[in-house]
Coordinates of C-alpha atoms in Angstrom, one line a residue:
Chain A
X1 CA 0.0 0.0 0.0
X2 CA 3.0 2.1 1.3
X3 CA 4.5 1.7 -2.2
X4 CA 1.3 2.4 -4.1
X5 CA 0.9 5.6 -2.9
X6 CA 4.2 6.8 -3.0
X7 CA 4.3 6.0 -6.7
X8 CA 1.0 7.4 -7.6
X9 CA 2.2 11.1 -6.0
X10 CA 5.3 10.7 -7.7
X11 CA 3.6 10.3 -10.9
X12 CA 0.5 12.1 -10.3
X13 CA 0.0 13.5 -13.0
X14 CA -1.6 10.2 -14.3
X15 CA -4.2 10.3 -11.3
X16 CA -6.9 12.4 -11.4
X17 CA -7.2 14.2 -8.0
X18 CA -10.5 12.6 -7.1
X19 CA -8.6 9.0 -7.4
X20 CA -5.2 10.5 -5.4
X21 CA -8.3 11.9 -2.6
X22 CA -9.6 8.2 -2.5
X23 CA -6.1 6.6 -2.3
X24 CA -5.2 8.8 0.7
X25 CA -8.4 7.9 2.2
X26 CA -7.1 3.8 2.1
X27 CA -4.1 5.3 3.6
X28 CA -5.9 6.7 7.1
X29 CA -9.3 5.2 7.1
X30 CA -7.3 1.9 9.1
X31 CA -6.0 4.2 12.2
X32 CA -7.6 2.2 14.9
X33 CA -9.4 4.9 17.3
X34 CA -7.6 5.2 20.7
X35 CA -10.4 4.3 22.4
X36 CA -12.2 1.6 20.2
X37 CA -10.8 -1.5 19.0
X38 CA -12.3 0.0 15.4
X39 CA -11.1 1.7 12.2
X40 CA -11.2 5.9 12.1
X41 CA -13.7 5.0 9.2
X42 CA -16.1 2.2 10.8
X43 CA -16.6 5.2 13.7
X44 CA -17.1 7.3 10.5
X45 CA -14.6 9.2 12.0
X46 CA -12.9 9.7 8.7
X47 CA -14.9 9.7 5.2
X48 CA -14.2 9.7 1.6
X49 CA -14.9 13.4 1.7
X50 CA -12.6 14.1 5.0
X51 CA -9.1 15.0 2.9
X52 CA -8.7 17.2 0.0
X53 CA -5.6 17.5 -1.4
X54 CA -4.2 20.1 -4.0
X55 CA -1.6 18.8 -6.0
X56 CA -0.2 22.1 -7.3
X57 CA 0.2 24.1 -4.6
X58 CA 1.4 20.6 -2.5
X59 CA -1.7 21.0 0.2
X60 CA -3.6 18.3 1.9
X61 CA -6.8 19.7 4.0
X62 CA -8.0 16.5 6.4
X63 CA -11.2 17.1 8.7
X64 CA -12.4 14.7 10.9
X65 CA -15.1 14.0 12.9
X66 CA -14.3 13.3 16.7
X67 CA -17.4 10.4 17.4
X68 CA -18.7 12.9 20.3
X69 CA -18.8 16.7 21.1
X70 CA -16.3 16.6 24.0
X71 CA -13.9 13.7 22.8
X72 CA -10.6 13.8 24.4
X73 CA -9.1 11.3 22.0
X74 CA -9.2 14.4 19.4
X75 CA -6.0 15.7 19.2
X76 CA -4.5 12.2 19.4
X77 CA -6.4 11.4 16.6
X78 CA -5.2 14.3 14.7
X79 CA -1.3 13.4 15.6
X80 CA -2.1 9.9 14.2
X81 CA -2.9 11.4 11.1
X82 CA 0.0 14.2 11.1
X83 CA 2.1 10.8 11.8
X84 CA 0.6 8.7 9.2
X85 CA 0.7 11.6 6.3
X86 CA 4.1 12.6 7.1
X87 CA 5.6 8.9 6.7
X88 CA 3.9 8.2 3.5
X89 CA 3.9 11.4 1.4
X90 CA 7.0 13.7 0.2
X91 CA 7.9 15.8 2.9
X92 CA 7.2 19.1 1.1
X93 CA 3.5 18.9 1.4
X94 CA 2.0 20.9 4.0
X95 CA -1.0 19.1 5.9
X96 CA -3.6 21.3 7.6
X97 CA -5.8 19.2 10.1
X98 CA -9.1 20.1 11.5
X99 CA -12.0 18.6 13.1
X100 CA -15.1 19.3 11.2
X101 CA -16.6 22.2 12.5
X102 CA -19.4 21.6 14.8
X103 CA -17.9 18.4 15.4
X104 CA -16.1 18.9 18.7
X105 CA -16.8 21.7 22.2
X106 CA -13.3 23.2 21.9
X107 CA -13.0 23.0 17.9
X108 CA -10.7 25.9 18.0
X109 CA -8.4 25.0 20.1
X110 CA -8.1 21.3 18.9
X111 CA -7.5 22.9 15.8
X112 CA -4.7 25.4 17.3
X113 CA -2.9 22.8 19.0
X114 CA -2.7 20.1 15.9
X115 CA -1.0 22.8 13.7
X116 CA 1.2 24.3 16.0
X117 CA 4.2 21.8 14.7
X118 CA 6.6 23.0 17.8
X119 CA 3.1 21.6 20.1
X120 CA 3.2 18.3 17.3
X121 CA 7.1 17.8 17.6
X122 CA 7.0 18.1 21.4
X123 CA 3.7 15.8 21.6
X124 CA 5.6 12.9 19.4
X125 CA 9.1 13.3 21.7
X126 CA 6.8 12.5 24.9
X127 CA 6.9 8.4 25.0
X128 CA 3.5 7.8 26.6
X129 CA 1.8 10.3 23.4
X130 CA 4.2 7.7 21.0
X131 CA 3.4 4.5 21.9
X132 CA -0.3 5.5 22.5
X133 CA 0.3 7.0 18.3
X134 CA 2.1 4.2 17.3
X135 CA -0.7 1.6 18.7
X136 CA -3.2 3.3 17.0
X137 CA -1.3 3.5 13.4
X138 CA 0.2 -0.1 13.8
X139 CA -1.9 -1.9 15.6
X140 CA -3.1 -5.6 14.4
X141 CA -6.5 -6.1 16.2
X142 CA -8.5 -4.7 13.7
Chain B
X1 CA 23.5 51.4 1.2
X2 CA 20.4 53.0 -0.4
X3 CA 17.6 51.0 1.0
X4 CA 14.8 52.6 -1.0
X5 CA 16.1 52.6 -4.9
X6 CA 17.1 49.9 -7.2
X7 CA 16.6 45.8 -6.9
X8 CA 17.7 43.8 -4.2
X9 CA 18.8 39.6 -4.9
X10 CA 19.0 37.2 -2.7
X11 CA 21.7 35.4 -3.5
X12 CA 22.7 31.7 -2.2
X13 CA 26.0 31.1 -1.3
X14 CA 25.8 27.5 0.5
X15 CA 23.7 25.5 1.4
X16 CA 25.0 23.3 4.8
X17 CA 24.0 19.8 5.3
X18 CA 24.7 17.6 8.5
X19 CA 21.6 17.4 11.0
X20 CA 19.7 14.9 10.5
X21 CA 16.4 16.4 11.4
X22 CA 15.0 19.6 11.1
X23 CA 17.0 22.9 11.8
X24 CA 14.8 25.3 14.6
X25 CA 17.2 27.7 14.7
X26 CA 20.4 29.5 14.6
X27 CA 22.5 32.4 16.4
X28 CA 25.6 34.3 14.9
X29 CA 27.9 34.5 17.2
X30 CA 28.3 38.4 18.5
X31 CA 31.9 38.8 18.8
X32 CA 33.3 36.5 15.2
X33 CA 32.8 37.8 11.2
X34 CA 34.1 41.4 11.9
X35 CA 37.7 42.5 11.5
X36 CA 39.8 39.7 10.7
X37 CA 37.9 36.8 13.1
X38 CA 36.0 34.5 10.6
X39 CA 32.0 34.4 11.1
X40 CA 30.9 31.6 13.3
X41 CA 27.2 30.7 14.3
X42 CA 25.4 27.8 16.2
X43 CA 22.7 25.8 14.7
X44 CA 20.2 23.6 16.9
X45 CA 17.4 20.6 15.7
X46 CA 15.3 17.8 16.1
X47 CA 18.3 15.8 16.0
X48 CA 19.3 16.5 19.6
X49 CA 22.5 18.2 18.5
X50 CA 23.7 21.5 18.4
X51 CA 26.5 22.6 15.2
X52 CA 29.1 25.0 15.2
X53 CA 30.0 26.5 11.9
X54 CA 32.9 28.4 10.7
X55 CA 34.0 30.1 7.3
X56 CA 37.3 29.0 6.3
X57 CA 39.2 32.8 5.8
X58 CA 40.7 31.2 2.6
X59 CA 38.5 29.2 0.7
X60 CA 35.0 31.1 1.6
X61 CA 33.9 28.2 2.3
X62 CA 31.4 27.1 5.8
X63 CA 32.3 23.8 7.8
X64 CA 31.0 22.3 10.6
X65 CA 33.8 22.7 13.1
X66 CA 31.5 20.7 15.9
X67 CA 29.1 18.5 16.9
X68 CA 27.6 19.1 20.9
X69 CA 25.9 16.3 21.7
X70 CA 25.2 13.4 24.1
X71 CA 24.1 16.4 26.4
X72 CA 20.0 17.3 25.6
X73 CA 18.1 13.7 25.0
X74 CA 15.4 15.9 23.2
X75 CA 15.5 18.4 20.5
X76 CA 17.2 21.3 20.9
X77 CA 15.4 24.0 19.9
X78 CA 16.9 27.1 20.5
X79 CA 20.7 29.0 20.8
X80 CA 22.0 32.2 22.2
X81 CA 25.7 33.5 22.1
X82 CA 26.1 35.8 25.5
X83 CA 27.4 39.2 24.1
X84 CA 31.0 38.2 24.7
X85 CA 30.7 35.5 22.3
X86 CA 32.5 32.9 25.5
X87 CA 29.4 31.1 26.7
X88 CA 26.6 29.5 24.4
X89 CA 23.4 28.8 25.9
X90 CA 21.2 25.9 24.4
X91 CA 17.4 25.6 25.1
X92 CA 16.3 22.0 24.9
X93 CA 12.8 19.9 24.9
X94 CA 14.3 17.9 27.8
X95 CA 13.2 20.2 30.2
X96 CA 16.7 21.9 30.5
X97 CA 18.8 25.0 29.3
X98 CA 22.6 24.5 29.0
X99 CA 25.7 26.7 28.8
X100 CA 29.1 25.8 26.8
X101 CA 32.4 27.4 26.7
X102 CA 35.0 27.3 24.4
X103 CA 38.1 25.7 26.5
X104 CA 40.8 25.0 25.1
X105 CA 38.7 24.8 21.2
X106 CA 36.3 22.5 22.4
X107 CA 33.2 23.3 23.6
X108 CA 32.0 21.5 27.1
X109 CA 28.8 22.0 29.0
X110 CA 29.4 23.5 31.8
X111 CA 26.3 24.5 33.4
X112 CA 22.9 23.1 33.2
X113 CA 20.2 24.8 33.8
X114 CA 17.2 22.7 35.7
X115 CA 13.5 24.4 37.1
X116 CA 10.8 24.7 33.9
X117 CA 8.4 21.4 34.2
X118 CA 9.0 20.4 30.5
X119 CA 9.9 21.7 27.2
X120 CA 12.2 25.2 26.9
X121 CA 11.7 26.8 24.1
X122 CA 13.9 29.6 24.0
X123 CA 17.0 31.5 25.9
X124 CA 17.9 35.2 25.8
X125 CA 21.0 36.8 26.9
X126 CA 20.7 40.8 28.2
X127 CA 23.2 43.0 26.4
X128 CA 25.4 43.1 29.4
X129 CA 25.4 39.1 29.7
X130 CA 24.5 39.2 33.6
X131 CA 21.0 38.1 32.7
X132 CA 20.0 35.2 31.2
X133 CA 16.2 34.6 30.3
X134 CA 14.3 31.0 29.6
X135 CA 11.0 30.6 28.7
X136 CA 8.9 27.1 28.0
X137 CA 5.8 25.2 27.9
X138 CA 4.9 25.5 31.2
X139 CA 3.5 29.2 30.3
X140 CA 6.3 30.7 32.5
X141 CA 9.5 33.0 32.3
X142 CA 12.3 32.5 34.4
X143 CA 15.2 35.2 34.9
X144 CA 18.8 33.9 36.0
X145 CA 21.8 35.8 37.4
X146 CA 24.9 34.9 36.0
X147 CA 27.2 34.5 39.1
X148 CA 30.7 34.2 39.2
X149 CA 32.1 30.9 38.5
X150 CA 29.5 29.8 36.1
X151 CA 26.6 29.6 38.5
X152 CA 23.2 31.0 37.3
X153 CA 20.7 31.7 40.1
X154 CA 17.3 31.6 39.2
X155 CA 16.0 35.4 40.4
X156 CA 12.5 35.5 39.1
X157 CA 10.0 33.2 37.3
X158 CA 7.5 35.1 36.0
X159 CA 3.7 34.2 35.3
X160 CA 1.2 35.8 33.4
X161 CA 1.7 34.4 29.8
X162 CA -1.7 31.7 29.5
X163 CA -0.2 29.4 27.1
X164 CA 3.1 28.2 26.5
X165 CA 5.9 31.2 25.4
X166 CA 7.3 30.7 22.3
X167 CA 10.1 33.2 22.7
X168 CA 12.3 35.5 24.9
X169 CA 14.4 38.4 24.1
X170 CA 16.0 41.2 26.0
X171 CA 16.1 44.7 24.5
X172 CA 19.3 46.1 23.0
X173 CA 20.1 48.4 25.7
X174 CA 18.2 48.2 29.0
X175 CA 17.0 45.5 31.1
X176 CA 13.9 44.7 30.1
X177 CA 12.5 41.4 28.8
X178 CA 10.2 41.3 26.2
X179 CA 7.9 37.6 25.9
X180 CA 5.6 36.2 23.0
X181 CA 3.3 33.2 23.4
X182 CA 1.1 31.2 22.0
X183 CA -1.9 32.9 23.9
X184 CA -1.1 35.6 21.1
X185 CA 0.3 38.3 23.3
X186 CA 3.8 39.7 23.8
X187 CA 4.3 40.7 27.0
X188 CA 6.7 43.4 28.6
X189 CA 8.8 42.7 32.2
X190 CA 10.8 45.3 34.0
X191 CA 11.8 45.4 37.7
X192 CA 10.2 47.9 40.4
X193 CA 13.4 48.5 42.0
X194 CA 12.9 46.2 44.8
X195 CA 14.4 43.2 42.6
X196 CA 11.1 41.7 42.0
X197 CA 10.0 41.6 37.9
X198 CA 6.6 42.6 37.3
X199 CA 4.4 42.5 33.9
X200 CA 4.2 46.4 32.5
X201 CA 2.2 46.0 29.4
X202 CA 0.6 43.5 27.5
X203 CA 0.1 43.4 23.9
X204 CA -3.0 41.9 22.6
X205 CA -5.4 41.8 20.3
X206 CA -6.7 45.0 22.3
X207 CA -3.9 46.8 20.8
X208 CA -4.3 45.9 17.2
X209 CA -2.0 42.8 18.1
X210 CA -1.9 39.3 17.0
X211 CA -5.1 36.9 16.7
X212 CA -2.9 34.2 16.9
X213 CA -0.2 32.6 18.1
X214 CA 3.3 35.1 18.2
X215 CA 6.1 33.4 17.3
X216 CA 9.2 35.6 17.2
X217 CA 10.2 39.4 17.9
X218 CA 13.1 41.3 17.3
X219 CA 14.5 45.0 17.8
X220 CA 15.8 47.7 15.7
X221 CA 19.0 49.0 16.2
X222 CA 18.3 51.9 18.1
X223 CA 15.9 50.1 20.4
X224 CA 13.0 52.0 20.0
X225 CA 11.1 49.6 17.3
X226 CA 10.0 46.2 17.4
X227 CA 8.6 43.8 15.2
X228 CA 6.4 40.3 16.2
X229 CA 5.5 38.1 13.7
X230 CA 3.0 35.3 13.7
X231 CA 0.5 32.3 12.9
X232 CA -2.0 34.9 11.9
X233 CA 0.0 35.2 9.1
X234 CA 1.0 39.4 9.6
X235 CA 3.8 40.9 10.7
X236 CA 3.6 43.9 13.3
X237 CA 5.7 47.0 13.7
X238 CA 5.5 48.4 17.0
X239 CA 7.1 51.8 18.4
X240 CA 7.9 53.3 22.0
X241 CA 8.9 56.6 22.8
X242 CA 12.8 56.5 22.9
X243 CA 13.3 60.3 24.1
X244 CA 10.9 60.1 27.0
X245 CA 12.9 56.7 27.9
X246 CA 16.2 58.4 27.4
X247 CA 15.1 61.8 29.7
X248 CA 14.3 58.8 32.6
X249 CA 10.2 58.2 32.2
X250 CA 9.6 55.7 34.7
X251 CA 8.1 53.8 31.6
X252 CA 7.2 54.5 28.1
X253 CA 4.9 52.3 26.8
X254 CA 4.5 50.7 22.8
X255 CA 2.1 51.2 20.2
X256 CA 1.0 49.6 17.5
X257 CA 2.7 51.3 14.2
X258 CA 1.7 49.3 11.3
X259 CA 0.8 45.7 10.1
X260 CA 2.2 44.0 6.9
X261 CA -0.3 41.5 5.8
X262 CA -0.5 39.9 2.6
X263 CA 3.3 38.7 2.2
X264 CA 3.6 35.1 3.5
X265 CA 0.2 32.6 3.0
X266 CA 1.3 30.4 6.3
X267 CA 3.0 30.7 9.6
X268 CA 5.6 32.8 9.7
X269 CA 8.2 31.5 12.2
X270 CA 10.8 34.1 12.1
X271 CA 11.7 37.7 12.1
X272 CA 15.0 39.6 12.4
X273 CA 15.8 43.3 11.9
X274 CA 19.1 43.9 10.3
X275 CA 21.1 46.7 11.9
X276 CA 21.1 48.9 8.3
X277 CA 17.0 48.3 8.8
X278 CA 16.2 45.7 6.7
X279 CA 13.6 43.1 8.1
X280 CA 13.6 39.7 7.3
X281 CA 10.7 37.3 8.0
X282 CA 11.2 33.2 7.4
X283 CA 7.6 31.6 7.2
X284 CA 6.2 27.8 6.7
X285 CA 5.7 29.3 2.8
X286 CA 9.2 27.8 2.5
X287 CA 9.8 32.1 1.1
X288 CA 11.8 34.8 2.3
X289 CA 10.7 38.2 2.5
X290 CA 12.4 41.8 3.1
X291 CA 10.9 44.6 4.4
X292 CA 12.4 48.2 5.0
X293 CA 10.6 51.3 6.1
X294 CA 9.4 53.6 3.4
X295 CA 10.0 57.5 2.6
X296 CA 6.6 57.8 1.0
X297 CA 3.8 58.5 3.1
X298 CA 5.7 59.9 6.2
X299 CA 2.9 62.5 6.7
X300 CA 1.1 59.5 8.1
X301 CA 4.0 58.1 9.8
X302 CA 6.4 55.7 8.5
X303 CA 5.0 52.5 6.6
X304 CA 6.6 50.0 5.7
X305 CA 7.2 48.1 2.5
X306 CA 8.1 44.9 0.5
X307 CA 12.5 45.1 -0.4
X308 CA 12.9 41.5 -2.2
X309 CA 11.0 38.3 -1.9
X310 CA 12.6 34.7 -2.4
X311 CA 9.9 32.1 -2.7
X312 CA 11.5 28.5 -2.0
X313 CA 13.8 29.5 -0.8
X314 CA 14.0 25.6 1.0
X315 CA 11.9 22.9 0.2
X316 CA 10.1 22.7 3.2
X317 CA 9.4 25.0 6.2
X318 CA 11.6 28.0 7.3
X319 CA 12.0 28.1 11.1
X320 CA 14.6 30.7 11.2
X321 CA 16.4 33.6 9.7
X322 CA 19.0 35.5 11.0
X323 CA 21.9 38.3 10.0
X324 CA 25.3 38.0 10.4
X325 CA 27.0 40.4 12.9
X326 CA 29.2 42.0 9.7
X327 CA 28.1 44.2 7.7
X328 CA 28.1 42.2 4.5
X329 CA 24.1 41.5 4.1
X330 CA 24.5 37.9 5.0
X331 CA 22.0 36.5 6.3
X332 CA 21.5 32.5 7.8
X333 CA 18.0 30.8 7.4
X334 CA 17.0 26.8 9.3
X335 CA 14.5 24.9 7.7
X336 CA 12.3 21.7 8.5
X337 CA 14.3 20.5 5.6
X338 CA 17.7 19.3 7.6
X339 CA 19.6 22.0 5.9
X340 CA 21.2 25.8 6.5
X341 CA 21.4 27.8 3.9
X342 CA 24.0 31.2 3.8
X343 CA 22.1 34.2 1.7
X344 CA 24.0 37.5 0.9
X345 CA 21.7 40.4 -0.1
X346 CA 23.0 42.5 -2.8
X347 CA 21.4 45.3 -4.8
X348 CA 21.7 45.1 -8.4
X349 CA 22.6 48.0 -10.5

């Protein structure tokens, strides 16, 4: 899978965007929740229309939608997918992530905190935050 | 030279590879690059190291003289020479701010600077070099005395930021200690006199401040300007009243002077002010951008305007952009992109 994506964003210009949108979605739809043994997308956490990507201007947009208003699981959701993204795609896109809005009692700063990248480097030195991230994106249970 | 006519270049001279994560930041040492001493600056990362570079007098050419490491176990994310150029002080994610000296050629640690709860995120030296200034993720400021034989005693740790300070810095010529967070203000500290450091003004989005996180600020050279830049994607130029400072007001206070929006389209991590008064911001854009203040329009008071742009300039984020000491228009920039990059300015004829 790792592979497959990596060449269809080298030579993207073969892929429409819709089908490089839908590819990314395979990538992050199997994050396992933190706090259910299930997939980002079976809690509909993630959907096909969650990540928009622009190929040009080497931009991917990704909102989620935390499964309630006051989920505390959000921003480690949101590192999961920083971690994910960054490990599969060239390193000069820039990734925005966002909960959907609505979606979550402190949207804003949810929001703040997953792109402040001093807040995301910090997060993913702190062992406890990694191995929580790292069970999410690896685990085998699903 | 002539700031307001002709074209400016930004011109790469090298680009320095050798962390192996990304590059936060960097800090020309004070005292090297003028005369006959060749420039040397520190460079910190994600890597956990800290790199000290030197141009070789002959060849033009930068090296990495050194490699401090084994000493922070998390990223280092910040370096400041003290003013004498003998002591550099690295700020590290491991909770901990250490001081070096150059003994003998090689550097050694020897102080190490223990109180924040967690990650420091930046160190400041006062122009003197008697003060030193951390600030970190804990929301707080501390203040340490340099005593003699290498002992810093913590003498104040301030609290009044909300969220966690992104950066310190000491003003050119007195003691006081400017702050900027991620609660988007920038605090000022002085002391009352009785040794204790107090918060004098706040600058918020009262003041026509930021709306969102600030992540640097820097001084003019006369001390009586300051510009913050930040997340909300603007720069700000801010002035004081240097004369009623000068005649011994207790306390002038800053303004807002003008805003330069439009320029970078993401974060922008950086901000220096050279001392011929050309600003440089570094942004997550991967660009560079030059500002200097403009003649026209001084019925309104000074504005501000675009010198020279450089648009990937790296190929990924720009964390840091700083001026050498000389006065040759080169300038340093750190990127998320592992490398360092040495720019000289020039104005084409």
């Amino acid at each position: 899978m790792d592979n497959l994506i990596l060449s269809s964003i080298d030579g993207c210009s073969i892929f429409s965007l819709a089908i490089l949108d839908l590819e990314l979605v395979n990538f992050v739809r199997d994050i396992r929740d933190p706090e259910h043994p299930y997939s980002l997308e079976q809690l509909s956490v993630l959907s096909e229309e969650s990540i928009t990507v622009d190929e040009k201007l080497g931009r991917i947009l990704i909102t989620f939608t935390p499964t309630i208003q006051h989920c505390s699981m959000a921003t480690v959701i949101g590192l999961c997918l920083r971690v994910k993204l960054k490990d599969c795609f060239p390193p000069h896109f820039k990734v925005d992530i966002k909960v959907s809005p609505g979606s979550h009692a402190n949207e804003e700063s949810v929001n703040k905190q997953l792109n402040d990248k001093e807040r995301v480097a910090a997060a993913m030195e702190n062992p406890n935050l990694r191995q929580l991230v790292d069970e999410c994106l690896y685990s085998s249970e699903l | 030279m002539d700031l307001y006519d002709g074209n400016f270049e930004l011109k790469e001279i090298q680009k320095l590879e050798g962390h192996t994560d990304r590059v936060w930041s960097l800090a020309w040492k004070p005292t090297a690059g003028v005369t006959d001493i060749p420039p040397v600056f520190a460079s910190c990362s994600g890597d956990k190291t800290v790199r000290i570079w030197e141009q070789d007098p002959s060849t033009r050419s930068w090296n990495c003289k050194e490699v401090l490491e084994e000493t922070h176990t998390r990223t280092v994310r910040s370096c400041a020479w003290s003013p004498s150029g003998k002591l550099l002080a690295t700020a590290s994610f491991d909770a901990t701010t250490a001081i070096w000296e150059n003994v003998g050629g090689d550097y050694e640690c020897i102080s190490t600077l223990e109180g924040h709860e967690n990650e420091v995120k930046n160190v400041s030296w006062n122009a003197s070099g008697s003060l030193l200034a951390t600030c970190g993720r804990d929301k707080s400021v501390w203040i340490w005395e340099v005593m003699p034989g290498n002992e810093f005693e913590c003498a104040s740790v301030l609290q009044g930021h909300t969220q966690d300070v992104k950066m310190v810095q000491w003003h050119p010529t007195v003691d006081v200690l400017f702050s900027c967070s991620y609660d988007n203000t920038i605090k000022v500290w002085a002391e009352d006199g009785d040794g204790d450091w107090r918060c004098i003004q706040t600058l918020g989005e009262s003041n026509n401040g930021h709306t969102s996180t600030v992540w640097e600020l820097s001084f003019n050279a006369d001390g009586d300007k300051l510009v913050t830049c930040s997340d909300d994607l603007t720069v700000k130029i801010w002035e004081t009243d240097i004369i009623a400072r000068q005649s011994g007001e207790s306390y002038a206070p800053w303004n807002h002077l003008c805003t330069l929006s439009g320029y970078h389209d993401r974060t922008i991590f950086s901000v220096h002010w050279s001392r011929e008064g050309i600003i440089a911001t570094g942004a997550a854009d991967d660009g560079i951008r030059f500002f200097v203040e403009s003649k026209d329009g001084l019925v309104d008071g000074p504005s501000y305007k675009l010198l020279s742009k450089k648009e990937k300039a790296h190929d990924m984020d720009i964390n840091s952009v700083q001026w050498g000491p000389g006065e040759n228009g080169l300038l340093a920039s750190a990127s998320d992109d592992g490398t360092i990059k040495i720019w000289e300015l020039t104005q084409l004829h």
